[in-house]
Amino acid sequence: MQIPIHQIGVAAMLATCPFAASHAAVPENSQSSDESVQTSTLAPIQVRGLQTRIVNGPIDFTSTTTTASRLGLQINETPASVTVINRETIEQRAAENTQEMLRGVPGMSASSPPGAVNVSYRGFTSGQVAVLYNGINLQETGQATRPVDSWIYERVEAMGGPSGFLSGAGAVGGSINYISKLAQRDEFYDVQLRVGSDDLRSAAIGLNRQLMGQEGGTAHYVRIDASHRSGDGWVDRNSSRATQVAVSVLSDLTAQLSHTLAYEYQHEIERSPYFGTPVLNPKEGELKIDSKTRTKNYNSRDARYEQRVQWLRSMLDYSLSDAWQFRNTAYWYEARRDFRNVENYNYTADNSAVMRSGPYLQRHEHQLYGNRLETIYNGTIVCLKSDWAFALDGSISYRTNFPSSATYLSVVDPYDFEVEDFFDIPGMYDSFQKDRRTRLRTLAISAENRTELLSNVQLITALRYERLKLDLNNYRSSSPTNPAHFGRSYSATTGRVGLVWDPASGVNLYAQYATSADAPAGSLTTTSYANLNDNAKLSTGNQVEVGGRFSFWDDRITVGLAAYEIKRKNVATPDPQNPRTTIQAGKQSSRGVEFTLGMQPTAALRLQANLAFVDAQYDNFRQKIGNDAVSMAGNRPVNVPNRVANLWVDYDFHPQWTASAAVRHVSKVYGNVANTYYVPAYTLLDLGVSYKLSSNLSVAARVRNVTNEKYAVGTNSISYYYAGAPRTYELTLRAAF
């Protein structure tokens, strides 16, 4: 009798109930927001005020990262470009949501139109960039990665390049890992209130308390973080509200055993979502809009986007000895997303009117069940210090779609118009019709090793074998080209080998080779029958990277450098003999350099900066145009900038006052594979000032997009581009005890 893997995951959660045992204290770091297992003595409870840690200064290359390894490596022990944006940095830079948190990652750009989430990293986008939540891969970088309020997240980590050895399928350009706040052995309160332009109102609270027990014995701690945000958008008739809650309980069961149970809930509603601004004809070269339509909203009067997301994780940490440590993570994820929108807007040939079309009703239901067992062994190989990490991962994912659309055309004056209620559109009904469901079963085993070849030379290796079984059920009329059921199995072996060398004090060099695998087109959870039928194997990628990290001037200047080349093959591309079908003959590549800098010239002045250049192109790729498959070799992929730069400066001009500035530049991006049109480069300036009223209370004012730059963060289709926000103001009050 076979037991479904999702039942195994649920059983593991119940078996590791935090109150199932009672006993003495666990080592302090046996549970942290890191995914690694560590040991030390239990820290006493402390009551704290506002964070005093310096940010936007020298980069901390000693930060431990869980995204690049399960061995608990520091950044300077990792043969890869790794970025960690911690909680203090998120607050100092006033990153409102998960997408703004990513600006600290060299070369990364992102935008979030309601119909998709566009992330570009090292020349790759969409399904080629893995987005993780606490190390869990949803196998989707679309709606599942829509930006949400940053309050419940402790930090975000990113690693550039292939990372399939740890993240699984879908990590060619890199991996992004959002790590949630979890209960700590501490006591504190955090409160944040924010108001701003467009009727922005936001309130957030966090607390961490000891429930029962005492130091040196059985103890339980609870943490609750909650936020609510509402406001009007900067386009007409657009408004939104969002609520998030994260609750976790940390239980010290014995001196070697601890358990954390964590639950997260997110709910967001957006009314009349902004799907973009129509582009003036002709659509070639630099795309242009009529500035008088920048704030116009051509969506239906009662259009809507809504999402509800829930996470449940059970994490059991056991330290058998100084050499052996274990962690088991059982998890459940559930999401439902509803759309009802008119999504396409085009000008008439003479640009005198706007044609509205594309009414679309959709529901996504997504469930994920899984369990991950990790083992860490610290030992030796022939007298050489050698550490191992082993993992066994299993998960099952269900994704069901309920799409409905209709043929519809409404022609309106660009400036003065009325729009309909969505269900007044002929052919649109207030009911959902199940279209198809995909089931993705994943089983993977992985191993990592760090061996100290010399006192200053370390060899880092990793290997992962993964089996994926994908099934598609069609709930509508079946046909030979769209059968009632179809499935395919995939397998992938990915890995990494790297060297880290510390030739002198303040100098850290590395080199690595890494591989990855991903879906030939789109993502596995959103695939269509045609993609399953035509593409028999996964696309593969590999990267060569060299880099270094340097510290100067008594560690007051830190520099990071990385150079890489990534190649991806077996990409789905139209068959030149039969453009109606695809073959896996496409190739894609990128090469680039990344530079990061952190400085503290004086006790009062701090800055950080990053700069990235990437040359990304299709080496062999065709696009169906009419009845032909036309070569696009040499062209740059859509929505990939070849240059991204960021700068943050903080100046304490008085013991209680700090002035801040942030500058961001993103180069132009093409809107189609043929590279015949693009949106131009843009540069944004944000300014802020904060005043510390006491050790527990501060107030900050910020102006975003000070110059009121009119820009687009990317193209969303051939008919329009997605404009960025104009100048806005906000005031934030924060208290911590």
mmCIF file of N, CA, C and O in Angstrom, residues 370-424:
data_model
loop_
_atom_site.group_PDB
_atom_site.id
_atom_site.type_symbol
_atom_site.label_atom_id
_atom_site.label_comp_id
_atom_site.label_asym_id
_atom_site.label_seq_id
_atom_site.Cartn_x
_atom_site.Cartn_y
_atom_site.Cartn_z
ATOM 1 N N GLY A 370 4.717 18.890 1.579
ATOM 2 C CA GLY A 370 6.060 18.364 1.445
ATOM 3 C C GLY A 370 6.749 18.129 2.764
ATOM 4 O O GLY A 370 6.280 18.547 3.835
ATOM 5 N N ASN A 371 7.883 17.459 2.670
ATOM 6 C CA ASN A 371 8.699 17.186 3.849
ATOM 7 C C ASN A 371 10.167 17.139 3.421
ATOM 8 O O ASN A 371 10.500 16.615 2.346
ATOM 9 N N ARG A 372 11.022 17.713 4.252
ATOM 10 C CA ARG A 372 12.460 17.713 3.982
ATOM 11 C C ARG A 372 13.194 17.268 5.236
ATOM 12 O O ARG A 372 13.009 17.842 6.311
ATOM 13 N N LEU A 373 14.031 16.266 5.089
ATOM 14 C CA LEU A 373 14.860 15.771 6.184
ATOM 15 C C LEU A 373 16.311 16.103 5.872
ATOM 16 O O LEU A 373 16.821 15.755 4.796
ATOM 17 N N GLU A 374 16.985 16.788 6.812
ATOM 18 C CA GLU A 374 18.368 17.207 6.626
ATOM 19 C C GLU A 374 19.251 16.630 7.724
ATOM 20 O O GLU A 374 18.849 16.540 8.883
ATOM 21 N N THR A 375 20.466 16.273 7.333
ATOM 22 C CA THR A 375 21.465 15.772 8.266
ATOM 23 C C THR A 375 22.778 16.486 8.021
ATOM 24 O O THR A 375 23.197 16.644 6.862
ATOM 25 N N ILE A 376 23.420 16.921 9.101
ATOM 26 C CA ILE A 376 24.725 17.568 9.005
ATOM 27 C C ILE A 376 25.718 16.760 9.826
ATOM 28 O O ILE A 376 25.448 16.405 10.982
ATOM 29 N N TYR A 377 26.857 16.458 9.204
ATOM 30 C CA TYR A 377 27.915 15.720 9.885
ATOM 31 C C TYR A 377 29.213 16.505 9.788
ATOM 32 O O TYR A 377 29.660 16.854 8.692
ATOM 33 N N ASN A 378 29.812 16.812 10.908
ATOM 34 C CA ASN A 378 31.100 17.503 10.966
ATOM 35 C C ASN A 378 32.178 16.495 11.334
ATOM 36 O O ASN A 378 32.176 15.952 12.440
ATOM 37 N N GLY A 379 33.082 16.191 10.413
ATOM 38 C CA GLY A 379 34.102 15.182 10.666
ATOM 39 C C GLY A 379 35.382 15.465 9.915
ATOM 40 O O GLY A 379 35.735 16.626 9.656
ATOM 41 N N THR A 380 36.092 14.399 9.551
ATOM 42 C CA THR A 380 37.364 14.521 8.848
ATOM 43 C C THR A 380 37.441 13.483 7.740
ATOM 44 O O THR A 380 36.777 12.449 7.776
ATOM 45 N N ILE A 381 38.284 13.772 6.738
ATOM 46 C CA ILE A 381 38.647 12.829 5.684
ATOM 47 C C ILE A 381 40.165 12.823 5.603
ATOM 48 O O ILE A 381 40.775 13.835 5.209
ATOM 49 N N VAL A 382 40.775 11.733 6.002
ATOM 50 C CA VAL A 382 42.237 11.591 5.991
ATOM 51 C C VAL A 382 42.879 12.800 6.673
ATOM 52 O O VAL A 382 43.700 13.513 6.087
ATOM 53 N N CYS A 383 42.448 13.087 7.865
ATOM 54 C CA CYS A 383 42.982 14.165 8.697
ATOM 55 C C CYS A 383 42.615 15.561 8.203
ATOM 56 O O CYS A 383 43.102 16.559 8.750
ATOM 57 N N LEU A 384 41.806 15.651 7.152
ATOM 58 C CA LEU A 384 41.354 16.953 6.678
ATOM 59 C C LEU A 384 39.962 17.219 7.235
ATOM 60 O O LEU A 384 39.074 16.349 7.157
ATOM 61 N N LYS A 385 39.740 18.404 7.770
ATOM 62 C CA LYS A 385 38.415 18.758 8.277
ATOM 63 C C LYS A 385 37.417 18.711 7.128
ATOM 64 O O LYS A 385 37.625 19.320 6.070
ATOM 65 N N SER A 386 36.320 17.995 7.333
ATOM 66 C CA SER A 386 35.349 17.812 6.264
ATOM 67 C C SER A 386 33.944 17.778 6.851
ATOM 68 O O SER A 386 33.670 17.013 7.775
ATOM 69 N N ASP A 387 33.054 18.616 6.330
ATOM 70 C CA ASP A 387 31.670 18.708 6.782
ATOM 71 C C ASP A 387 30.742 18.256 5.667
ATOM 72 O O ASP A 387 30.964 18.565 4.485
ATOM 73 N N TRP A 388 29.668 17.546 6.057
ATOM 74 C CA TRP A 388 28.713 17.020 5.099
ATOM 75 C C TRP A 388 27.301 17.489 5.440
ATOM 76 O O TRP A 388 26.969 17.650 6.608
ATOM 77 N N ALA A 389 26.489 17.673 4.415
ATOM 78 C CA ALA A 389 25.060 17.936 4.583
ATOM 79 C C ALA A 389 24.307 17.054 3.598
ATOM 80 O O ALA A 389 24.608 17.051 2.399
ATOM 81 N N PHE A 390 23.361 16.291 4.111
ATOM 82 C CA PHE A 390 22.533 15.419 3.285
ATOM 83 C C PHE A 390 21.075 15.846 3.429
ATOM 84 O O PHE A 390 20.654 16.299 4.490
ATOM 85 N N ALA A 391 20.305 15.685 2.365
ATOM 86 C CA ALA A 391 18.883 16.064 2.421
ATOM 87 C C ALA A 391 18.059 15.118 1.563
ATOM 88 O O ALA A 391 18.499 14.677 0.493
ATOM 89 N N LEU A 392 16.872 14.827 2.056
ATOM 90 C CA LEU A 392 15.876 14.061 1.315
ATOM 91 C C LEU A 392 14.616 14.901 1.252
ATOM 92 O O LEU A 392 14.034 15.249 2.284
ATOM 93 N N ASP A 393 14.212 15.273 0.034
ATOM 94 C CA ASP A 393 13.056 16.152 -0.178
ATOM 95 C C ASP A 393 11.960 15.413 -0.926
ATOM 96 O O ASP A 393 12.227 14.732 -1.928
ATOM 97 N N GLY A 394 10.737 15.577 -0.468
ATOM 98 C CA GLY A 394 9.598 15.054 -1.202
ATOM 99 C C GLY A 394 8.441 16.033 -1.132
ATOM 100 O O GLY A 394 8.192 16.627 -0.079
ATOM 101 N N SER A 395 7.745 16.232 -2.238
ATOM 102 C CA SER A 395 6.616 17.163 -2.240
ATOM 103 C C SER A 395 5.638 16.779 -3.335
ATOM 104 O O SER A 395 5.983 16.071 -4.289
ATOM 105 N N ILE A 396 4.420 17.262 -3.182
ATOM 106 C CA ILE A 396 3.402 17.098 -4.211
ATOM 107 C C ILE A 396 2.634 18.408 -4.318
ATOM 108 O O ILE A 396 2.238 18.994 -3.309
ATOM 109 N N SER A 397 2.476 18.879 -5.537
ATOM 110 C CA SER A 397 1.852 20.174 -5.790
ATOM 111 C C SER A 397 0.664 19.994 -6.718
ATOM 112 O O SER A 397 0.732 19.247 -7.704
ATOM 113 N N TYR A 398 -0.440 20.680 -6.396
ATOM 114 C CA TYR A 398 -1.638 20.690 -7.234
ATOM 115 C C TYR A 398 -1.920 22.132 -7.660
ATOM 116 O O TYR A 398 -1.957 23.028 -6.820
ATOM 117 N N ARG A 399 -2.132 22.316 -8.943
ATOM 118 C CA ARG A 399 -2.475 23.642 -9.448
ATOM 119 C C ARG A 399 -3.681 23.499 -10.376
ATOM 120 O O ARG A 399 -3.627 22.777 -11.369
ATOM 121 N N THR A 400 -4.787 24.185 -10.041
ATOM 122 C CA THR A 400 -6.014 24.115 -10.828
ATOM 123 C C THR A 400 -6.371 25.501 -11.342
ATOM 124 O O THR A 400 -6.345 26.470 -10.582
ATOM 125 N N ASN A 401 -6.719 25.588 -12.629
ATOM 126 C CA ASN A 401 -7.098 26.853 -13.255
ATOM 127 C C ASN A 401 -8.569 26.817 -13.666
ATOM 128 O O ASN A 401 -9.099 25.776 -14.058
ATOM 129 N N PHE A 402 -9.211 27.993 -13.592
ATOM 130 C CA PHE A 402 -10.631 28.138 -13.950
ATOM 131 C C PHE A 402 -10.786 29.351 -14.871
ATOM 132 O O PHE A 402 -11.388 30.350 -14.492
ATOM 133 N N PRO A 403 -10.251 29.348 -16.089
ATOM 134 C CA PRO A 403 -10.298 30.541 -16.942
ATOM 135 C C PRO A 403 -11.579 30.665 -17.760
ATOM 136 O O PRO A 403 -12.162 29.665 -18.179
ATOM 137 N N SER A 404 -11.998 31.911 -17.968
ATOM 138 C CA SER A 404 -13.104 32.213 -18.876
ATOM 139 C C SER A 404 -12.787 33.518 -19.589
ATOM 140 O O SER A 404 -12.268 34.455 -18.982
ATOM 141 N N SER A 405 -13.106 33.576 -20.869
ATOM 142 C CA SER A 405 -12.864 34.796 -21.633
ATOM 143 C C SER A 405 -13.980 34.964 -22.659
ATOM 144 O O SER A 405 -14.819 34.077 -22.844
ATOM 145 N N ALA A 406 -13.988 36.101 -23.322
ATOM 146 C CA ALA A 406 -15.027 36.377 -24.320
ATOM 147 C C ALA A 406 -14.466 37.338 -25.358
ATOM 148 O O ALA A 406 -13.505 38.080 -25.101
ATOM 149 N N THR A 407 -15.062 37.299 -26.538
ATOM 150 C CA THR A 407 -14.718 38.267 -27.578
ATOM 151 C C THR A 407 -15.438 39.572 -27.275
ATOM 152 O O THR A 407 -16.676 39.598 -27.156
ATOM 153 N N TYR A 408 -14.670 40.637 -27.140
ATOM 154 C CA TYR A 408 -15.270 41.904 -26.697
ATOM 155 C C TYR A 408 -14.410 43.061 -27.189
ATOM 156 O O TYR A 408 -13.173 42.975 -27.193
ATOM 157 N N LEU A 409 -15.064 44.125 -27.609
ATOM 158 C CA LEU A 409 -14.346 45.329 -28.015
ATOM 159 C C LEU A 409 -15.143 46.549 -27.591
ATOM 160 O O LEU A 409 -16.323 46.676 -27.916
ATOM 161 N N SER A 410 -14.480 47.433 -26.854
ATOM 162 C CA SER A 410 -15.085 48.699 -26.435
ATOM 163 C C SER A 410 -14.134 49.817 -26.830
ATOM 164 O O SER A 410 -12.964 49.809 -26.436
ATOM 165 N N VAL A 411 -14.619 50.751 -27.633
ATOM 166 C CA VAL A 411 -13.793 51.861 -28.101
ATOM 167 C C VAL A 411 -14.185 53.122 -27.332
ATOM 168 O O VAL A 411 -15.358 53.512 -27.322
ATOM 169 N N VAL A 412 -13.199 53.744 -26.656
ATOM 170 C CA VAL A 412 -13.494 54.891 -25.797
ATOM 171 C C VAL A 412 -12.550 56.042 -26.105
ATOM 172 O O VAL A 412 -11.467 55.860 -26.660
ATOM 173 N N ASP A 413 -12.993 57.228 -25.716
ATOM 174 C CA ASP A 413 -12.142 58.408 -25.774
ATOM 175 C C ASP A 413 -10.988 58.210 -24.781
ATOM 176 O O ASP A 413 -11.204 57.758 -23.659
ATOM 177 N N PRO A 414 -9.737 58.519 -25.148
ATOM 178 C CA PRO A 414 -8.606 58.260 -24.248
ATOM 179 C C PRO A 414 -8.684 59.014 -22.929
ATOM 180 O O PRO A 414 -8.107 58.556 -21.920
ATOM 181 N N TYR A 415 -9.387 60.166 -22.890
ATOM 182 C CA TYR A 415 -9.339 61.027 -21.717
ATOM 183 C C TYR A 415 -10.653 61.070 -20.941
ATOM 184 O O TYR A 415 -10.652 61.224 -19.719
ATOM 185 N N ASP A 416 -11.760 60.937 -21.619
ATOM 186 C CA ASP A 416 -13.068 61.080 -20.974
ATOM 187 C C ASP A 416 -13.937 59.902 -21.381
ATOM 188 O O ASP A 416 -14.423 59.834 -22.511
ATOM 189 N N PHE A 417 -14.109 58.951 -20.484
ATOM 190 C CA PHE A 417 -14.803 57.727 -20.867
ATOM 191 C C PHE A 417 -15.481 57.111 -19.647
ATOM 192 O O PHE A 417 -15.174 57.425 -18.493
ATOM 193 N N GLU A 418 -16.423 56.228 -19.928
ATOM 194 C CA GLU A 418 -17.077 55.415 -18.910
ATOM 195 C C GLU A 418 -16.800 53.952 -19.222
ATOM 196 O O GLU A 418 -16.721 53.555 -20.393
ATOM 197 N N VAL A 419 -16.669 53.134 -18.181
ATOM 198 C CA VAL A 419 -16.443 51.707 -18.385
ATOM 199 C C VAL A 419 -17.580 50.914 -17.738
ATOM 200 O O VAL A 419 -18.342 51.444 -16.927
ATOM 201 N N GLU A 420 -17.675 49.646 -18.123
ATOM 202 C CA GLU A 420 -18.774 48.795 -17.718
ATOM 203 C C GLU A 420 -18.463 48.049 -16.421
ATOM 204 O O GLU A 420 -17.324 47.996 -15.978
ATOM 205 N N ASP A 421 -19.505 47.477 -15.805
ATOM 206 C CA ASP A 421 -19.301 46.445 -14.794
ATOM 207 C C ASP A 421 -18.889 45.164 -15.521
ATOM 208 O O ASP A 421 -19.379 44.870 -16.619
ATOM 209 N N PHE A 422 -17.996 44.413 -14.896
ATOM 210 C CA PHE A 422 -17.375 43.291 -15.600
ATOM 211 C C PHE A 422 -18.410 42.290 -16.098
ATOM 212 O O PHE A 422 -18.348 41.821 -17.241
ATOM 213 N N PHE A 423 -19.404 41.932 -15.269
ATOM 214 C CA PHE A 423 -20.344 40.896 -15.664
ATOM 215 C C PHE A 423 -21.455 41.410 -16.568
ATOM 216 O O PHE A 423 -22.365 40.649 -16.944
ATOM 217 N N ASP A 424 -21.382 42.691 -16.948
ATOM 218 C CA ASP A 424 -22.267 43.205 -17.992
ATOM 219 C C ASP A 424 -21.697 42.932 -19.379
ATOM 220 O O ASP A 424 -22.368 43.173 -20.390
#
